[in-house]
Short mmCIF file of C-alpha atoms and ligand atoms in Angstrom, two decimals:
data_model
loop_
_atom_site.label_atom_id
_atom_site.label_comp_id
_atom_site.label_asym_id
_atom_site.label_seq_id
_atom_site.Cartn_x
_atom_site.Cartn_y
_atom_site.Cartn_z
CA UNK A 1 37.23 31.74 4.31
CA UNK A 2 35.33 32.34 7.35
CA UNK A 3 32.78 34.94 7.08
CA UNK A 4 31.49 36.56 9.85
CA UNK A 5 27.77 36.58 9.76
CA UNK A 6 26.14 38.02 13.22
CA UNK A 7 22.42 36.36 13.89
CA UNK A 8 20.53 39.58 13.02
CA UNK A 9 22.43 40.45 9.65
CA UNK A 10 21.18 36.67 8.46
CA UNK A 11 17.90 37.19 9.74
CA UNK A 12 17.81 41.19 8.15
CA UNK A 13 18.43 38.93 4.70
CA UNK A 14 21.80 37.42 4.58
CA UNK A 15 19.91 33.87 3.36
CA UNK A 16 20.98 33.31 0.32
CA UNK A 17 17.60 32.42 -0.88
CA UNK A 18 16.02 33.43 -4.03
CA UNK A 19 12.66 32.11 -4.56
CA UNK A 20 12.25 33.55 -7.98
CA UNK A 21 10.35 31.68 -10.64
CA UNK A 22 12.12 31.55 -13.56
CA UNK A 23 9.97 32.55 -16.16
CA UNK A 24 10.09 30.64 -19.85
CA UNK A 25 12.07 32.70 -22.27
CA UNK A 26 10.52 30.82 -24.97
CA UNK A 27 6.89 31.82 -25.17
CA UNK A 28 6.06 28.79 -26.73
CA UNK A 29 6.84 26.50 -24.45
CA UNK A 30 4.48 25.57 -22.53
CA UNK A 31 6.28 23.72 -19.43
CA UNK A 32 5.94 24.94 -15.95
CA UNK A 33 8.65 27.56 -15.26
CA UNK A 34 10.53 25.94 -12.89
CA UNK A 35 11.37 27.05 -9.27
CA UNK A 36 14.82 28.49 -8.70
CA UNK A 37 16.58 28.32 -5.28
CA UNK A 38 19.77 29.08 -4.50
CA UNK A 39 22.31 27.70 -1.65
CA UNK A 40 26.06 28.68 -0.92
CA UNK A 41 27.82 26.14 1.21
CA UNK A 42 30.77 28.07 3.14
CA UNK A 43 31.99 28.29 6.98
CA UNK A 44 30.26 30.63 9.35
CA UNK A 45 29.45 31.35 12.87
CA UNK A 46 25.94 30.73 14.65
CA UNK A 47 25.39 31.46 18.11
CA UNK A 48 24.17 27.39 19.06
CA UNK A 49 23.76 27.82 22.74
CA UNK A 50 22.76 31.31 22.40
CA UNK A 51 22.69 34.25 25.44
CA UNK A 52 26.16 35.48 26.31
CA UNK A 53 27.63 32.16 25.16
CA UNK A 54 30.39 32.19 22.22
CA UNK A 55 29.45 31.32 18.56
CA UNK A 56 30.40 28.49 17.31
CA UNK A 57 32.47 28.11 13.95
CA UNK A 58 30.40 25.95 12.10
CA UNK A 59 30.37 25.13 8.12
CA UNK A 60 26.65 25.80 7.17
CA UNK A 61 24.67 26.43 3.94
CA UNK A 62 23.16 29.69 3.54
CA UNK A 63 25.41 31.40 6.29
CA UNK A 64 22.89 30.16 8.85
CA UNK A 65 22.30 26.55 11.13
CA UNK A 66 20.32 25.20 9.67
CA UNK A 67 20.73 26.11 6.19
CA UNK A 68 17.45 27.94 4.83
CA UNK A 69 14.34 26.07 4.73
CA UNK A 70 13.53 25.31 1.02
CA UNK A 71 10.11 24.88 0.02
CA UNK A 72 9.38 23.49 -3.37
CA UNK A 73 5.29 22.47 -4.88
CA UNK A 74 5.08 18.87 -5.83
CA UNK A 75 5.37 18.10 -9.40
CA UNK A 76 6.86 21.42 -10.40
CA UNK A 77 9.99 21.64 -11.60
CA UNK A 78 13.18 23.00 -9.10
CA UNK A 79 16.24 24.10 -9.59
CA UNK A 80 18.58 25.00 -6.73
CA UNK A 81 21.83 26.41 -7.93
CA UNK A 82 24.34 25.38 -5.17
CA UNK A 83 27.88 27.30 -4.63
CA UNK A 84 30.59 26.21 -2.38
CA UNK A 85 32.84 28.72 -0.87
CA UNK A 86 33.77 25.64 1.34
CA UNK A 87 37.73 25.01 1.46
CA UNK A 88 36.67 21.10 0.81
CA UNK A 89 35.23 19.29 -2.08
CA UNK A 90 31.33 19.00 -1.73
CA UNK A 91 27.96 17.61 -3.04
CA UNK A 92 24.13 17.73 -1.41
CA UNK A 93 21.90 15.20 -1.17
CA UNK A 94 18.24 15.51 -1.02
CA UNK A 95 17.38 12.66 1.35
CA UNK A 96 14.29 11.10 0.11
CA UNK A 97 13.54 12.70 -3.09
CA UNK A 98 12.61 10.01 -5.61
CA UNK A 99 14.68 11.82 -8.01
CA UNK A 100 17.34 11.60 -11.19
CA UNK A 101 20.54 9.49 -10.35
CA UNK A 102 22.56 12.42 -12.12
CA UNK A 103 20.93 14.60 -8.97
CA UNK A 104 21.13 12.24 -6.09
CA UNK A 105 24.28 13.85 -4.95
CA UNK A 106 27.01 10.99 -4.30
CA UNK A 107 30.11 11.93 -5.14
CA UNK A 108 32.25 9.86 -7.90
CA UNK A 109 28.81 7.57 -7.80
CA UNK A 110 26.26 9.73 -8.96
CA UNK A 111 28.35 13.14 -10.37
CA UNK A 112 31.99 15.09 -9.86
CA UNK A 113 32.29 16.71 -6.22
CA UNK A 114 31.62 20.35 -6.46
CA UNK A 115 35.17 21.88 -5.79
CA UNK A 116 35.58 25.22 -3.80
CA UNK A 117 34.48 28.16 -5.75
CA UNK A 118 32.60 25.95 -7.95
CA UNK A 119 28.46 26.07 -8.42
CA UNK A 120 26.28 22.78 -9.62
CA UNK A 121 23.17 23.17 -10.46
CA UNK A 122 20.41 20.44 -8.98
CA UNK A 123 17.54 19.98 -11.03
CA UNK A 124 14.53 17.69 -9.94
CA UNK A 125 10.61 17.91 -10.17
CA UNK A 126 9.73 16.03 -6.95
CA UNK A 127 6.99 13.58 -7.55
CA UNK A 128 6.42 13.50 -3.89
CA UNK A 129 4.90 15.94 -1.44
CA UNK A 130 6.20 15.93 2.02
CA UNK A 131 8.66 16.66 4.90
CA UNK A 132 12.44 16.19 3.34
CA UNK A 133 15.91 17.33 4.11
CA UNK A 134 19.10 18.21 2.42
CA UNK A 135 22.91 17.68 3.51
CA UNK A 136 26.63 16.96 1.92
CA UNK A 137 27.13 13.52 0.81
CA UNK A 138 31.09 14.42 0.84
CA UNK A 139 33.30 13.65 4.06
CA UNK A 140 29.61 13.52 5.21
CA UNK A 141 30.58 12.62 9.37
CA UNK A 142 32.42 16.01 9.18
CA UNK A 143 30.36 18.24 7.06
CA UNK A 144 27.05 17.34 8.69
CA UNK A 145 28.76 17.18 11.84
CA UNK A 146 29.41 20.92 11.27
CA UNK A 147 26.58 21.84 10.54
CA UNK A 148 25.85 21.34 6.82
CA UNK A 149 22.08 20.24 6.75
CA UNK A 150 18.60 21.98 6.06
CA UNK A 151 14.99 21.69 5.51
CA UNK A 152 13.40 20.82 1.82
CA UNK A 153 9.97 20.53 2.28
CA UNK A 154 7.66 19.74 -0.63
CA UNK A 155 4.12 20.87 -0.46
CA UNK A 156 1.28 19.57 -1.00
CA UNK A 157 -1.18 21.25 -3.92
CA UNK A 158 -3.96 21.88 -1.66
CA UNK A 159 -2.61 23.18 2.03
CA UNK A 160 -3.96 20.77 4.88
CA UNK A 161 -6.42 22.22 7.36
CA UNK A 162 -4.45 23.58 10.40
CA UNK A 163 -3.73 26.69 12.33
CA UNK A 164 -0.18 26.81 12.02
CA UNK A 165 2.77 24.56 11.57
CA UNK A 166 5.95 24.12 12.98
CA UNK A 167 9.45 22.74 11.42
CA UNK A 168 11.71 21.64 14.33
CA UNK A 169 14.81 20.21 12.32
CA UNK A 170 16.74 18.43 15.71
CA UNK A 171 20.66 17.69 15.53
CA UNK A 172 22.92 16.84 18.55
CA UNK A 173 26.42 18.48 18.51
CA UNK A 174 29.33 17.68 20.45
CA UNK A 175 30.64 20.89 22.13
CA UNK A 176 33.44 21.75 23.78
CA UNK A 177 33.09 23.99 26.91
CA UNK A 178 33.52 27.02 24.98
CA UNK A 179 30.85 25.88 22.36
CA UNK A 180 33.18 24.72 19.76
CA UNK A 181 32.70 21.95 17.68
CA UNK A 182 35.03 19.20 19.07
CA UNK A 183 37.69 17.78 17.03
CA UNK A 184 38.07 14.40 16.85
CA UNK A 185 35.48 12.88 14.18
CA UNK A 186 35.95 9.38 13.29
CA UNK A 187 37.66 7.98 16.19
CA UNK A 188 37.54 4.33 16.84
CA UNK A 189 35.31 3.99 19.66
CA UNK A 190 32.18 5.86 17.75
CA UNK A 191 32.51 4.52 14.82
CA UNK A 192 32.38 0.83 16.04
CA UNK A 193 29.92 1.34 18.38
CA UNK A 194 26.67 4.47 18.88
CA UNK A 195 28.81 7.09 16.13
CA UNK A 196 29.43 10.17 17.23
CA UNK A 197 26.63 11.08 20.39
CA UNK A 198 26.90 14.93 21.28
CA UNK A 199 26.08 16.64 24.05
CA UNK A 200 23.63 19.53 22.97
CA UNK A 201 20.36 19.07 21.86
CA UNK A 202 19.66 22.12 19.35
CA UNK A 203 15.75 22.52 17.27
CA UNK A 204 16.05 24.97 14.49
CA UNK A 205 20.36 25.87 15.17
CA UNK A 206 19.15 27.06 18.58
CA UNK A 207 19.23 25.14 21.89
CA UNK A 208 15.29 24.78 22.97
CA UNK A 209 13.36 27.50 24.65
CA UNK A 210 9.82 27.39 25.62
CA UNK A 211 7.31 26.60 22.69
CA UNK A 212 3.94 29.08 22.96
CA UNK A 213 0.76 27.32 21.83
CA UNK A 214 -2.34 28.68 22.30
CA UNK A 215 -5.67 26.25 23.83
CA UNK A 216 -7.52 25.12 21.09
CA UNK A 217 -4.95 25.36 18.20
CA UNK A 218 -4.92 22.70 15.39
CA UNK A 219 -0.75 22.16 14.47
CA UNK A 220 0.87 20.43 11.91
CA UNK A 221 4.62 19.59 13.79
CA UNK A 222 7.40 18.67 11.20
CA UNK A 223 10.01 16.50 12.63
CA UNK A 224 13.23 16.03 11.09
CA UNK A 225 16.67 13.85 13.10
CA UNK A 226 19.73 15.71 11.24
CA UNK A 227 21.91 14.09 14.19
CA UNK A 228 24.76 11.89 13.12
CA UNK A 229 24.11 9.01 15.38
CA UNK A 230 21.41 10.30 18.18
CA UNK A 231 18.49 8.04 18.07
CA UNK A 232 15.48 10.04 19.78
CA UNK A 233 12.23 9.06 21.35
CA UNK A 234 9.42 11.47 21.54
CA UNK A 235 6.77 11.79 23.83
CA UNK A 236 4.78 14.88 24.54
CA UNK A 237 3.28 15.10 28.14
CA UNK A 238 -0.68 15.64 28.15
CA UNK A 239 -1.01 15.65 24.68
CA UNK A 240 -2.19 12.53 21.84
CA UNK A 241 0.34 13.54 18.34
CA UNK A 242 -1.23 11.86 15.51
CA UNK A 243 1.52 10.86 13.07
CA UNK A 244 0.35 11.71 9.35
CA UNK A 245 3.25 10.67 7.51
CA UNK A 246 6.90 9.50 8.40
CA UNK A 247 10.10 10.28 5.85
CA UNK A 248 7.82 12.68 4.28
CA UNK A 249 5.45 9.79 3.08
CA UNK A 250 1.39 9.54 4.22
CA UNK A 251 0.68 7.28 6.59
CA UNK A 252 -2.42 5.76 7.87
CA UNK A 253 -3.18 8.50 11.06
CA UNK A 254 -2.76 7.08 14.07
CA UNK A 255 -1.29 8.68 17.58
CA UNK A 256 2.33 7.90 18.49
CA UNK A 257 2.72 7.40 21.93
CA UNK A 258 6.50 7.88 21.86
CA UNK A 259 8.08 8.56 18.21
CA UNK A 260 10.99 6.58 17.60
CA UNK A 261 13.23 9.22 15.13
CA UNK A 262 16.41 7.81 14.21
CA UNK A 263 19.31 9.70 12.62
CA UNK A 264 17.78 11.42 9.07
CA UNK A 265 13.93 10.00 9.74
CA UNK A 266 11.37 12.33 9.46
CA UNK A 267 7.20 12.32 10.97
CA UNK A 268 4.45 14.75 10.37
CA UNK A 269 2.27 14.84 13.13
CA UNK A 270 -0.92 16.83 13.98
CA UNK A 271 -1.69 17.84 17.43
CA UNK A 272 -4.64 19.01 19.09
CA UNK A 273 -3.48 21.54 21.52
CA UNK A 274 -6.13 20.33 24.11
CA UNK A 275 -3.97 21.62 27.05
CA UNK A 276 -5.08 23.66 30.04
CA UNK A 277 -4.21 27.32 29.45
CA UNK A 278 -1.38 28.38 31.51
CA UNK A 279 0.00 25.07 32.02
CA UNK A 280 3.59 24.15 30.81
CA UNK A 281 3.81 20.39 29.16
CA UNK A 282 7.28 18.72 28.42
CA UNK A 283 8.46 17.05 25.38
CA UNK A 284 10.83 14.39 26.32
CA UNK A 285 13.22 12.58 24.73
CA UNK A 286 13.88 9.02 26.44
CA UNK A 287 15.89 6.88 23.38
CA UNK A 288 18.68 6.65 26.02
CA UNK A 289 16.65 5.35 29.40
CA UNK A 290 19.04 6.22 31.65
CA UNK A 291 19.20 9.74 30.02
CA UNK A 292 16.22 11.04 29.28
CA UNK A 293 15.96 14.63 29.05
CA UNK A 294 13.06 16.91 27.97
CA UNK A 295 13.56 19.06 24.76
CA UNK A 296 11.21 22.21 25.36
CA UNK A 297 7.82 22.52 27.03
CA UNK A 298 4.75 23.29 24.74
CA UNK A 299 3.94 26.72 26.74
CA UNK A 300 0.01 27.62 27.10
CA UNK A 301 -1.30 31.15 26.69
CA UNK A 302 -2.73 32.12 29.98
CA UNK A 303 -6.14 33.27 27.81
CA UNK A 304 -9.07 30.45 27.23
CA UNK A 305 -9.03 28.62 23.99
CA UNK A 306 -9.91 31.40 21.36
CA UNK A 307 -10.98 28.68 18.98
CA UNK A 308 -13.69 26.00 20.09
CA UNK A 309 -12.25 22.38 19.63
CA UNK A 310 -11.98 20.85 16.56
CA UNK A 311 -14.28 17.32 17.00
CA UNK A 312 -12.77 15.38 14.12
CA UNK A 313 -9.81 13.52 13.73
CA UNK A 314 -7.06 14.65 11.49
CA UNK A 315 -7.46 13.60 7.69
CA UNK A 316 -4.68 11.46 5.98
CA UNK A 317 -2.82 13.33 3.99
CA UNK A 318 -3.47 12.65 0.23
CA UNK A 319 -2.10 10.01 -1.12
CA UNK A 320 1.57 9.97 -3.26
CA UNK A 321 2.14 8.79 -6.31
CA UNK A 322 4.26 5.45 -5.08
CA UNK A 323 4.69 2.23 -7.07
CA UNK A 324 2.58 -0.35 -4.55
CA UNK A 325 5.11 -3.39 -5.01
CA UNK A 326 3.61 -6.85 -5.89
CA UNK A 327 4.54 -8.54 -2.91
CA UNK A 328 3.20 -11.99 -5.15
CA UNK A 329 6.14 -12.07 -7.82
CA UNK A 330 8.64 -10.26 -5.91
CA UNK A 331 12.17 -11.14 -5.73
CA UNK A 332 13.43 -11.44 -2.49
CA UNK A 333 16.98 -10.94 -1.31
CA UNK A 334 18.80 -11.08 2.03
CA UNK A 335 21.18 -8.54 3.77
CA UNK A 336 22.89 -8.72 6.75
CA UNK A 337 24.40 -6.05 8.69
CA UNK A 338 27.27 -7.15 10.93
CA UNK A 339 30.34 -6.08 12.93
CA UNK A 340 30.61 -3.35 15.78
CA UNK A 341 31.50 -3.71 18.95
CA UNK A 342 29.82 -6.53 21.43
CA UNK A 343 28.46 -3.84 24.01
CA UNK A 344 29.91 -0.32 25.17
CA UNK A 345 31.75 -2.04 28.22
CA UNK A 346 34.78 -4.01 26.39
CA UNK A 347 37.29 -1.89 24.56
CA UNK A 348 38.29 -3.96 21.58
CA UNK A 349 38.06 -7.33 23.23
CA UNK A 350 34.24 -7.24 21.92
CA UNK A 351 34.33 -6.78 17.97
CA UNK A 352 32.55 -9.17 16.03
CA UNK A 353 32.92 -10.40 12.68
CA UNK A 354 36.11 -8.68 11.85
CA UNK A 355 37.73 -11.55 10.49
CA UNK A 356 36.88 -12.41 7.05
CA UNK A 357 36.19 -8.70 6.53
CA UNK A 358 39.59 -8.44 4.96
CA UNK A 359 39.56 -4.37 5.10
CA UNK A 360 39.40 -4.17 8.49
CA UNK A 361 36.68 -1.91 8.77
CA UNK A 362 34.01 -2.65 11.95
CA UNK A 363 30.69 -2.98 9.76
CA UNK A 364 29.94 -4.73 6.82
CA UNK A 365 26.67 -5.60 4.82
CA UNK A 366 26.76 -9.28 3.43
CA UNK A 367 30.12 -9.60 4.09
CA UNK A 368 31.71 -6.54 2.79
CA UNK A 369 32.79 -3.17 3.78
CA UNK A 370 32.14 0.34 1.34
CA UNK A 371 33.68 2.77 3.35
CA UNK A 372 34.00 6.84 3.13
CA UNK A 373 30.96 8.55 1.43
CA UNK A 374 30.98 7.67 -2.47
CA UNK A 375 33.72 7.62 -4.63
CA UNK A 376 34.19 6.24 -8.64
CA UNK A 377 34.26 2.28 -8.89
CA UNK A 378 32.09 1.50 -6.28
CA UNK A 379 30.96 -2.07 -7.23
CA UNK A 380 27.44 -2.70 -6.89
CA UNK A 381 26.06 -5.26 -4.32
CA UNK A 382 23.54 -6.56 -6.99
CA UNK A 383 21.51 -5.61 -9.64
CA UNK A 384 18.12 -4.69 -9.70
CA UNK A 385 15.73 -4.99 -13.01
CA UNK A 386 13.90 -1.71 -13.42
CA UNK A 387 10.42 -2.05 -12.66
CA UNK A 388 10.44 -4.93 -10.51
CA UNK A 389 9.08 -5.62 -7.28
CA UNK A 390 11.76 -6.54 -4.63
CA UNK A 391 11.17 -7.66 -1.06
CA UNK A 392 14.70 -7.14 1.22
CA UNK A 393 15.21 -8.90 4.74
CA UNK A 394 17.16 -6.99 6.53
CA UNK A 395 18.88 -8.65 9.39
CA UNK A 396 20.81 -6.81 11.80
CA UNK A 397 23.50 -9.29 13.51
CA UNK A 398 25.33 -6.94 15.49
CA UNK A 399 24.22 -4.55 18.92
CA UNK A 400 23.61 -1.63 17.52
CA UNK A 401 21.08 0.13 16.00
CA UNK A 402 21.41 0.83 12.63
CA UNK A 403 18.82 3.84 10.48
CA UNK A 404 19.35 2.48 7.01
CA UNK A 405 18.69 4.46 3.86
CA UNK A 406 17.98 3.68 0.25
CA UNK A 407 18.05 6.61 -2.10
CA UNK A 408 16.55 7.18 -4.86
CA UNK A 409 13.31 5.05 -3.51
CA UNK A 410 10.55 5.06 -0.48
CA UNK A 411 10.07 1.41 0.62
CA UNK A 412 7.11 -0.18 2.53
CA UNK A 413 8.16 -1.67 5.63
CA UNK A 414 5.91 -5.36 5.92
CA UNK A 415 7.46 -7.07 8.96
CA UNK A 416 9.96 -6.46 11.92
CA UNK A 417 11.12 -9.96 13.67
CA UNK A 418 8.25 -11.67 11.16
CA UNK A 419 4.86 -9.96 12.52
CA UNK A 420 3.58 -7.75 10.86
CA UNK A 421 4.17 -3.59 10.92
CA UNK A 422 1.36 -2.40 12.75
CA UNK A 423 0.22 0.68 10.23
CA UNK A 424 1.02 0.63 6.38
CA UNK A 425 4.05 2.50 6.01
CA UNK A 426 6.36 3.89 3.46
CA UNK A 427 10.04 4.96 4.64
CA UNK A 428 13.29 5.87 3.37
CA UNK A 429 15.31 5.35 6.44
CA UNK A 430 14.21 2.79 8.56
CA UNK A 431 15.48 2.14 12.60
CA UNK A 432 16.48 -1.67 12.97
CA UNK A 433 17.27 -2.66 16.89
CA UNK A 434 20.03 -4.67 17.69
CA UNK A 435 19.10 -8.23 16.41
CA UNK A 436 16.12 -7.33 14.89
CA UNK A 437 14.99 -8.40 11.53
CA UNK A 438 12.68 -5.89 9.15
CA UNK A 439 11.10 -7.10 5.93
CA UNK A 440 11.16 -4.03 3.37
CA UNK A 441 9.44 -3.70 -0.27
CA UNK A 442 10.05 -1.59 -3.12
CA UNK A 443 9.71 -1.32 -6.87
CA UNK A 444 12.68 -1.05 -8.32
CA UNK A 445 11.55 2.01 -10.40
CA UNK A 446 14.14 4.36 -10.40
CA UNK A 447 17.18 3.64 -12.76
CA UNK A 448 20.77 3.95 -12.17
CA UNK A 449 23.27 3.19 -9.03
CA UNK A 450 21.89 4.12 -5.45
CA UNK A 451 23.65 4.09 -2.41
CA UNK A 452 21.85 1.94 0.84
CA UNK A 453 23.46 2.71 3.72
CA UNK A 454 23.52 2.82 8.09
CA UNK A 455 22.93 6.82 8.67
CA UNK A 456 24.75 6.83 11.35
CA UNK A 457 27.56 8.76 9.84
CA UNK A 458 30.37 6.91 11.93
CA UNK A 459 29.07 3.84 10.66
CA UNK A 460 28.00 4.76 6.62
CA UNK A 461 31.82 5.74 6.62
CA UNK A 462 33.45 2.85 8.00
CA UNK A 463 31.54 0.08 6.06
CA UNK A 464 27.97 0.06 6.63
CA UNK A 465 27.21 0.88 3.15
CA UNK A 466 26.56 -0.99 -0.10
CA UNK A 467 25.54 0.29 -3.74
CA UNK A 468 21.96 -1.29 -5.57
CA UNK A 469 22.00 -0.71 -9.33
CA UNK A 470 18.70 -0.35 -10.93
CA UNK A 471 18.98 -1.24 -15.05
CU1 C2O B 1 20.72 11.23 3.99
CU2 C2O B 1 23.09 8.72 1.76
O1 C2O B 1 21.89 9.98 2.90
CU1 CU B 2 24.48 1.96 11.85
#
């Protein structure tokens, strides 16, 4: 099953990517023709920490980490045929596409896993332009873990004014000396407390080099978490970012002084490159504050700005089309997310809240545990009436941090611990701190039964998971 696929042979064309338009047969019809893409899920090798170092056996889409970057126009039909030479059962998800239930990807929830040798065929016309991502939704801590994850990005009708952009998907991988994937997923002690932390840092299936940027460029940065449980926070040395949209949604501009990505969130930014040329500037990465580390250094051209400095701030980025939620009539609902481990220093001494759990699982929303990633008879938490505005608390009881994810929907965040969110906001995976409270709001637009969830893999599969219907 495992191919052999050496770095140049997928660059010389071995992505299986076809971005043909399919052209209507009928001449009649006069619908868009829709754009087909095409992704094989299967086991591979990619040379992760690169140079002289071993490849690492990883299961990937596309024979390549990260699978191929898919780029799709809003409103325009897609269809992305999706094969799986995998040994295991599989599905994808396409985190944060307001799309069909029937497409959302969750196995025995949403449609039958794809078995090995089998294709399924996705088909969505995202209403939504922006900075998305794809991965399994089947034994999801291992197949992400080993790689299974790319880019979908949805663009925007008219491109925004910049000199160049730049995709950095970022996942953390737990190696083994010689750069294997370590066994053990699942174990206890992750999946009660952090989830599975690794310990290389990889942007783009590669681990960082320098990043040349020339004085006076204009660049659009899109920055995706694909890490099972790392929590990151950005800051980049000498320079002001300008966030322009987080989990692929527009956001009111403003400069993030350290970006707080969780597992599976996503930010736009803009940056000015208004460094001095020749001079070397870090990104760092300080989640963890006894760990910080920097990620690459933005890497000036020696030669003086060839373009004279732009003078005005970035635009917003047009507007999508999102149900605002009438905060007025809203029903409101609570959820609490409990369970984990006290702190990292106990061993088991420290769990919370197992009793009355009944499964024993270590997390639980409102009391009970969904474990694994999806599966046929999943009860749903509630239900929601279709076209209704909700308002959630979410209250996180326990001391962790928790990224959690609605599909099928982008929410506003209002609150966090009762004041206000500083910028309006839409999200689909939002980063609550241990003990922290966030107010969300949504229209319940989107029928059918969608899966809200911690995306921290260790803890979505072991009970930090519930299941909204919208009817
Ligand atoms: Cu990326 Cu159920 O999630
Ligand atoms: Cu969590």
């Amino acid at each position: 099953m495992t191919r052999t696929v050496s770095r140049r042979a997928v660059l010389a064309g071995g992505v299986a990517l076809a971005a043909t338009p399919l052209l209507g047969s009928h001449a009649h019809c006069a619908a868009t023709p829709a754009q087909e893409l095409k992704v094989d899920a299967g086991a591979g090798r990619w040379p992760l920490v690169g140079g002289s170092g071993p490849m690492t056996e990883v299961w990937c889409y596309g024979n390549r980490v990260p699978g191929p970057e898919l780029r799709v126009q809003q409103g325009q039909p897609a269809r992305v045929l999706v094969r799986n030479d995998l040994p295991d059962e599989t599905t994808v998800h396409w985190h944060g596409i307001r799309l069909p239930n029937a497409m959302d990807g969750v196995p025995g929830l949403t449609q039958r896993p794809i078995k090995p040798g089998e294709t399924f065929i996705y088909e969505f016309t995202p209403p939504d332009a922006g900075t998305f991502w794809y991965h399994p939704h089947a034994d999801s801590l291992r197949q992400l873990g080993r790689g299974m994850a790319g880019v979908l990005i949805v663009e925007e009708p008219q491109p925004i004014a910049v000199d160049r952009e730049l995709v950095w998907m970022l996942a953390d991988w737990r190696l083994t000396r010689d750069a294997q994937i370590a066994p053990g997923f699942g174990g206890m002690m992750d999946a009660a407390m952090a989830g599975r932390l690794g310990n290389t840092i990889t942007i783009n299936g590669a681990i960082p080099s320098d990043t040349p940027v020339k004085s006076g460029e204009r660049i659009r940065l899109r920055l995706i978490n694909s890490s099972l449980a790392r929590m990151m926070a950005l800051r980049f040395e000498g320079h002001r970012p300008v966030v322009v949209a987080l989990d692929g949604q527009p956001c009111e501009p403003h400069v993030g002084e350290r970006l707080l990505l969780g597992p599976a969130m996503r930010a736009d930014l803009i940056i000015e490159m208004q460094g001095e040329p020749g001079n070397r500037y870090r990104v760092v990465d300080d989640f963890y504050p006894d760990l910080s580390y920097w990620l690459t250094e933005l890497v000036y051209d020696a030669a003086p700005a060839a373009t004279a400095r732009r003078l005005d701030a970035p635009a917003a980025l047009p507007r999508n089309p999102l149900p605002e939620p009438d905060l007025g009539s809203a029903e409101r609902h609570d959820l609490t997310l409990q369970g984990g481990m006290m702190s990292g220093r106990g061993m088991m001494g420290g769990m919370m809240g197992m009793s009355g759990m009944g499964s024993g699982a270590p997390w639980a929303i409102n009391g009970t545990s969904m474990t694994g990633d999806g599966h046929a008879g999943m009860a749903p938490l509630m239900t929601l009436k279709l076209g209704r505005s909700y308002v959630f608390t979410i209250r996180n009881d326990t001391a962790w941090w928790h990224p959690m994810h609605l599909h099928g929907h982008s929410f506003r965040v209002l609150t966090r611990n009762g004041s206000p969110v500083a910028y309006h906001q839409w999200m689909d995976t939002v980063p609550i701190a241990p003990k922290e409270t966030v107010e969300i709001a949504f229209v319940a637009d989107n029928p059918g039964d969608w899966m809200l969830h911690c995306h921290v893999a260790d803890h979505q599969v072991s009970g930090m998971m519930t299941v909204l219907r919208v009817a």
